[in-house]
Amino acid sequence: MPYTNVFLQIKENLQIAYRQAIDSDARLDELRKAGHGKFVAIFTEDQGFTENSNRFLPYVQELVAEFDAMQNSAHVAPETLEVFVKKLATLLQTLQVFKLSK
């Protein structure tokens, strides 16, 4: 498989995103209990996600499902990989900004 190193890096980043999503979703719960966080979705449709959630974990799960499909595919188009990596980067950047906004 030509993307072995890329896939290893993606897997590591997905694990980071998962851990950060758990922490961020717990913080979102706290904000909601305090009467904040009244938004419908974290990401907009034009950011490439099909998920529509006010929590981070469903977006991570969407990416994991896409990643699994890519790993099980005989051929992954470079464009497909590029779109995936952009979504993963958007998720990780958003998680980082949220984490720093305490």
JSON list of C-alpha atoms in Angstrom, two decimals:
[
{"chain": "A", "resi": 1, "resn": "MET", "atom": "CA", "xyz": [0.00, 0.00, 0.00]},
{"chain": "A", "resi": 2, "resn": "PRO", "atom": "CA", "xyz": [1.53, 3.32, -1.06]},
{"chain": "A", "resi": 3, "resn": "TYR", "atom": "CA", "xyz": [0.09, 5.31, 1.86]},
{"chain": "A", "resi": 4, "resn": "THR", "atom": "CA", "xyz": [1.39, 3.18, 4.74]},
{"chain": "A", "resi": 5, "resn": "ASN", "atom": "CA", "xyz": [3.30, 6.00, 6.48]},
{"chain": "A", "resi": 6, "resn": "VAL", "atom": "CA", "xyz": [0.49, 8.47, 5.86]},
{"chain": "A", "resi": 7, "resn": "PHE", "atom": "CA", "xyz": [-2.06, 6.02, 7.30]},
{"chain": "A", "resi": 8, "resn": "LEU", "atom": "CA", "xyz": [0.09, 5.51, 10.41]},
{"chain": "A", "resi": 9, "resn": "GLN", "atom": "CA", "xyz": [0.23, 9.28, 10.92]},
{"chain": "A", "resi": 10, "resn": "ILE", "atom": "CA", "xyz": [-3.53, 9.58, 10.38]},
{"chain": "A", "resi": 11, "resn": "LYS", "atom": "CA", "xyz": [-4.18, 6.83, 12.91]},
{"chain": "A", "resi": 12, "resn": "GLU", "atom": "CA", "xyz": [-2.06, 8.63, 15.51]},
{"chain": "A", "resi": 13, "resn": "ASN", "atom": "CA", "xyz": [-3.88, 11.90, 14.83]},
{"chain": "A", "resi": 14, "resn": "LEU", "atom": "CA", "xyz": [-7.27, 10.20, 15.10]},
{"chain": "A", "resi": 15, "resn": "GLN", "atom": "CA", "xyz": [-6.27, 8.83, 18.50]},
{"chain": "A", "resi": 16, "resn": "ILE", "atom": "CA", "xyz": [-5.27, 12.34, 19.60]},
{"chain": "A", "resi": 17, "resn": "ALA", "atom": "CA", "xyz": [-8.56, 13.73, 18.25]},
{"chain": "A", "resi": 18, "resn": "TYR", "atom": "CA", "xyz": [-10.52, 11.04, 20.11]},
{"chain": "A", "resi": 19, "resn": "ARG", "atom": "CA", "xyz": [-8.89, 11.83, 23.46]},
{"chain": "A", "resi": 20, "resn": "GLN", "atom": "CA", "xyz": [-9.31, 15.58, 22.96]},
{"chain": "A", "resi": 21, "resn": "ALA", "atom": "CA", "xyz": [-12.94, 15.11, 21.85]},
{"chain": "A", "resi": 22, "resn": "ILE", "atom": "CA", "xyz": [-13.75, 13.23, 25.07]},
{"chain": "A", "resi": 23, "resn": "ASP", "atom": "CA", "xyz": [-12.27, 16.07, 27.15]},
{"chain": "A", "resi": 24, "resn": "SER", "atom": "CA", "xyz": [-13.89, 18.78, 25.03]},
{"chain": "A", "resi": 25, "resn": "ASP", "atom": "CA", "xyz": [-17.32, 17.12, 25.12]},
{"chain": "A", "resi": 26, "resn": "ALA", "atom": "CA", "xyz": [-17.10, 16.94, 28.92]},
{"chain": "A", "resi": 27, "resn": "ARG", "atom": "CA", "xyz": [-16.31, 20.66, 28.96]},
{"chain": "A", "resi": 28, "resn": "LEU", "atom": "CA", "xyz": [-19.24, 21.33, 26.62]},
{"chain": "A", "resi": 29, "resn": "ASP", "atom": "CA", "xyz": [-21.49, 19.50, 29.09]},
{"chain": "A", "resi": 30, "resn": "GLU", "atom": "CA", "xyz": [-20.27, 21.81, 31.86]},
{"chain": "A", "resi": 31, "resn": "LEU", "atom": "CA", "xyz": [-20.88, 24.89, 29.70]},
{"chain": "A", "resi": 32, "resn": "ARG", "atom": "CA", "xyz": [-24.41, 23.73, 28.86]},
{"chain": "A", "resi": 33, "resn": "LYS", "atom": "CA", "xyz": [-25.20, 23.15, 32.53]},
{"chain": "A", "resi": 34, "resn": "ALA", "atom": "CA", "xyz": [-24.11, 26.74, 33.13]},
{"chain": "A", "resi": 35, "resn": "GLY", "atom": "CA", "xyz": [-26.48, 27.94, 30.40]},
{"chain": "A", "resi": 36, "resn": "HIS", "atom": "CA", "xyz": [-23.87, 28.39, 27.65]},
{"chain": "A", "resi": 37, "resn": "GLY", "atom": "CA", "xyz": [-23.12, 26.49, 24.46]},
{"chain": "A", "resi": 38, "resn": "LYS", "atom": "CA", "xyz": [-26.49, 26.89, 22.78]},
{"chain": "A", "resi": 39, "resn": "PHE", "atom": "CA", "xyz": [-25.21, 26.11, 19.28]},
{"chain": "A", "resi": 40, "resn": "VAL", "atom": "CA", "xyz": [-26.52, 23.40, 16.96]},
{"chain": "A", "resi": 41, "resn": "ALA", "atom": "CA", "xyz": [-23.36, 22.18, 15.23]},
{"chain": "A", "resi": 42, "resn": "ILE", "atom": "CA", "xyz": [-19.64, 22.61, 15.67]},
{"chain": "A", "resi": 43, "resn": "PHE", "atom": "CA", "xyz": [-18.85, 22.46, 11.95]},
{"chain": "A", "resi": 44, "resn": "THR", "atom": "CA", "xyz": [-20.76, 23.72, 8.95]},
{"chain": "A", "resi": 45, "resn": "GLU", "atom": "CA", "xyz": [-21.56, 21.59, 5.92]},
{"chain": "A", "resi": 46, "resn": "ASP", "atom": "CA", "xyz": [-19.03, 23.47, 3.79]},
{"chain": "A", "resi": 47, "resn": "GLN", "atom": "CA", "xyz": [-16.25, 22.21, 6.06]},
{"chain": "A", "resi": 48, "resn": "GLY", "atom": "CA", "xyz": [-16.78, 18.75, 4.57]},
{"chain": "A", "resi": 49, "resn": "PHE", "atom": "CA", "xyz": [-18.48, 16.90, 7.41]},
{"chain": "A", "resi": 50, "resn": "THR", "atom": "CA", "xyz": [-21.75, 15.05, 6.91]},
{"chain": "A", "resi": 51, "resn": "GLU", "atom": "CA", "xyz": [-22.25, 14.83, 10.68]},
{"chain": "A", "resi": 52, "resn": "ASN", "atom": "CA", "xyz": [-24.22, 17.64, 12.32]},
{"chain": "A", "resi": 53, "resn": "SER", "atom": "CA", "xyz": [-23.58, 17.67, 16.06]},
{"chain": "A", "resi": 54, "resn": "ASN", "atom": "CA", "xyz": [-22.99, 20.03, 18.96]},
{"chain": "A", "resi": 55, "resn": "ARG", "atom": "CA", "xyz": [-20.41, 17.56, 20.31]},
{"chain": "A", "resi": 56, "resn": "PHE", "atom": "CA", "xyz": [-16.96, 16.65, 18.98]},
{"chain": "A", "resi": 57, "resn": "LEU", "atom": "CA", "xyz": [-17.07, 12.86, 19.27]},
{"chain": "A", "resi": 58, "resn": "PRO", "atom": "CA", "xyz": [-19.53, 12.27, 16.38]},
{"chain": "A", "resi": 59, "resn": "TYR", "atom": "CA", "xyz": [-17.13, 14.09, 14.05]},
{"chain": "A", "resi": 60, "resn": "VAL", "atom": "CA", "xyz": [-14.25, 11.89, 15.20]},
{"chain": "A", "resi": 61, "resn": "GLN", "atom": "CA", "xyz": [-16.44, 8.84, 14.62]},
{"chain": "A", "resi": 62, "resn": "GLU", "atom": "CA", "xyz": [-17.24, 10.07, 11.10]},
{"chain": "A", "resi": 63, "resn": "LEU", "atom": "CA", "xyz": [-13.54, 10.40, 10.34]},
{"chain": "A", "resi": 64, "resn": "VAL", "atom": "CA", "xyz": [-12.78, 6.97, 11.79]},
{"chain": "A", "resi": 65, "resn": "ALA", "atom": "CA", "xyz": [-15.43, 5.41, 9.54]},
{"chain": "A", "resi": 66, "resn": "GLU", "atom": "CA", "xyz": [-13.98, 7.18, 6.49]},
{"chain": "A", "resi": 67, "resn": "PHE", "atom": "CA", "xyz": [-10.46, 6.12, 7.48]},
{"chain": "A", "resi": 68, "resn": "ASP", "atom": "CA", "xyz": [-11.55, 2.50, 7.88]},
{"chain": "A", "resi": 69, "resn": "ALA", "atom": "CA", "xyz": [-13.09, 2.61, 4.40]},
{"chain": "A", "resi": 70, "resn": "MET", "atom": "CA", "xyz": [-9.86, 4.04, 2.95]},
{"chain": "A", "resi": 71, "resn": "GLN", "atom": "CA", "xyz": [-7.76, 1.37, 4.64]},
{"chain": "A", "resi": 72, "resn": "ASN", "atom": "CA", "xyz": [-10.01, -1.38, 3.25]},
{"chain": "A", "resi": 73, "resn": "SER", "atom": "CA", "xyz": [-9.98, 0.07, -0.25]},
{"chain": "A", "resi": 74, "resn": "ALA", "atom": "CA", "xyz": [-7.68, -1.32, -2.93]},
{"chain": "A", "resi": 75, "resn": "HIS", "atom": "CA", "xyz": [-7.09, 2.18, -4.29]},
{"chain": "A", "resi": 76, "resn": "VAL", "atom": "CA", "xyz": [-7.40, 5.55, -2.57]},
{"chain": "A", "resi": 77, "resn": "ALA", "atom": "CA", "xyz": [-7.45, 8.55, -4.87]},
{"chain": "A", "resi": 78, "resn": "PRO", "atom": "CA", "xyz": [-5.08, 11.34, -3.82]},
{"chain": "A", "resi": 79, "resn": "GLU", "atom": "CA", "xyz": [-8.03, 13.76, -3.86]},
{"chain": "A", "resi": 80, "resn": "THR", "atom": "CA", "xyz": [-9.93, 11.56, -1.40]},
{"chain": "A", "resi": 81, "resn": "LEU", "atom": "CA", "xyz": [-6.95, 11.49, 0.93]},
{"chain": "A", "resi": 82, "resn": "GLU", "atom": "CA", "xyz": [-6.49, 15.25, 0.60]},
{"chain": "A", "resi": 83, "resn": "VAL", "atom": "CA", "xyz": [-10.12, 15.97, 1.52]},
{"chain": "A", "resi": 84, "resn": "PHE", "atom": "CA", "xyz": [-9.86, 13.61, 4.49]},
{"chain": "A", "resi": 85, "resn": "VAL", "atom": "CA", "xyz": [-6.64, 15.19, 5.77]},
{"chain": "A", "resi": 86, "resn": "LYS", "atom": "CA", "xyz": [-8.19, 18.67, 5.52]},
{"chain": "A", "resi": 87, "resn": "LYS", "atom": "CA", "xyz": [-11.18, 17.55, 7.60]},
{"chain": "A", "resi": 88, "resn": "LEU", "atom": "CA", "xyz": [-8.90, 15.94, 10.18]},
{"chain": "A", "resi": 89, "resn": "ALA", "atom": "CA", "xyz": [-6.80, 19.12, 10.35]},
{"chain": "A", "resi": 90, "resn": "THR", "atom": "CA", "xyz": [-9.93, 21.24, 10.78]},
{"chain": "A", "resi": 91, "resn": "LEU", "atom": "CA", "xyz": [-11.10, 18.99, 13.62]},
{"chain": "A", "resi": 92, "resn": "LEU", "atom": "CA", "xyz": [-7.73, 19.03, 15.39]},
{"chain": "A", "resi": 93, "resn": "GLN", "atom": "CA", "xyz": [-7.36, 22.81, 15.02]},
{"chain": "A", "resi": 94, "resn": "THR", "atom": "CA", "xyz": [-10.86, 23.39, 16.36]},
{"chain": "A", "resi": 95, "resn": "LEU", "atom": "CA", "xyz": [-10.23, 21.07, 19.31]},
{"chain": "A", "resi": 96, "resn": "GLN", "atom": "CA", "xyz": [-6.99, 22.94, 20.06]},
{"chain": "A", "resi": 97, "resn": "VAL", "atom": "CA", "xyz": [-8.68, 26.36, 19.91]},
{"chain": "A", "resi": 98, "resn": "PHE", "atom": "CA", "xyz": [-11.50, 25.11, 22.15]},
{"chain": "A", "resi": 99, "resn": "LYS", "atom": "CA", "xyz": [-8.99, 23.66, 24.63]},
{"chain": "A", "resi": 100, "resn": "LEU", "atom": "CA", "xyz": [-7.10, 26.97, 24.81]},
{"chain": "A", "resi": 101, "resn": "SER", "atom": "CA", "xyz": [-10.24, 29.07, 25.20]},
{"chain": "A", "resi": 102, "resn": "LYS", "atom": "CA", "xyz": [-10.77, 28.21, 28.86]}
]
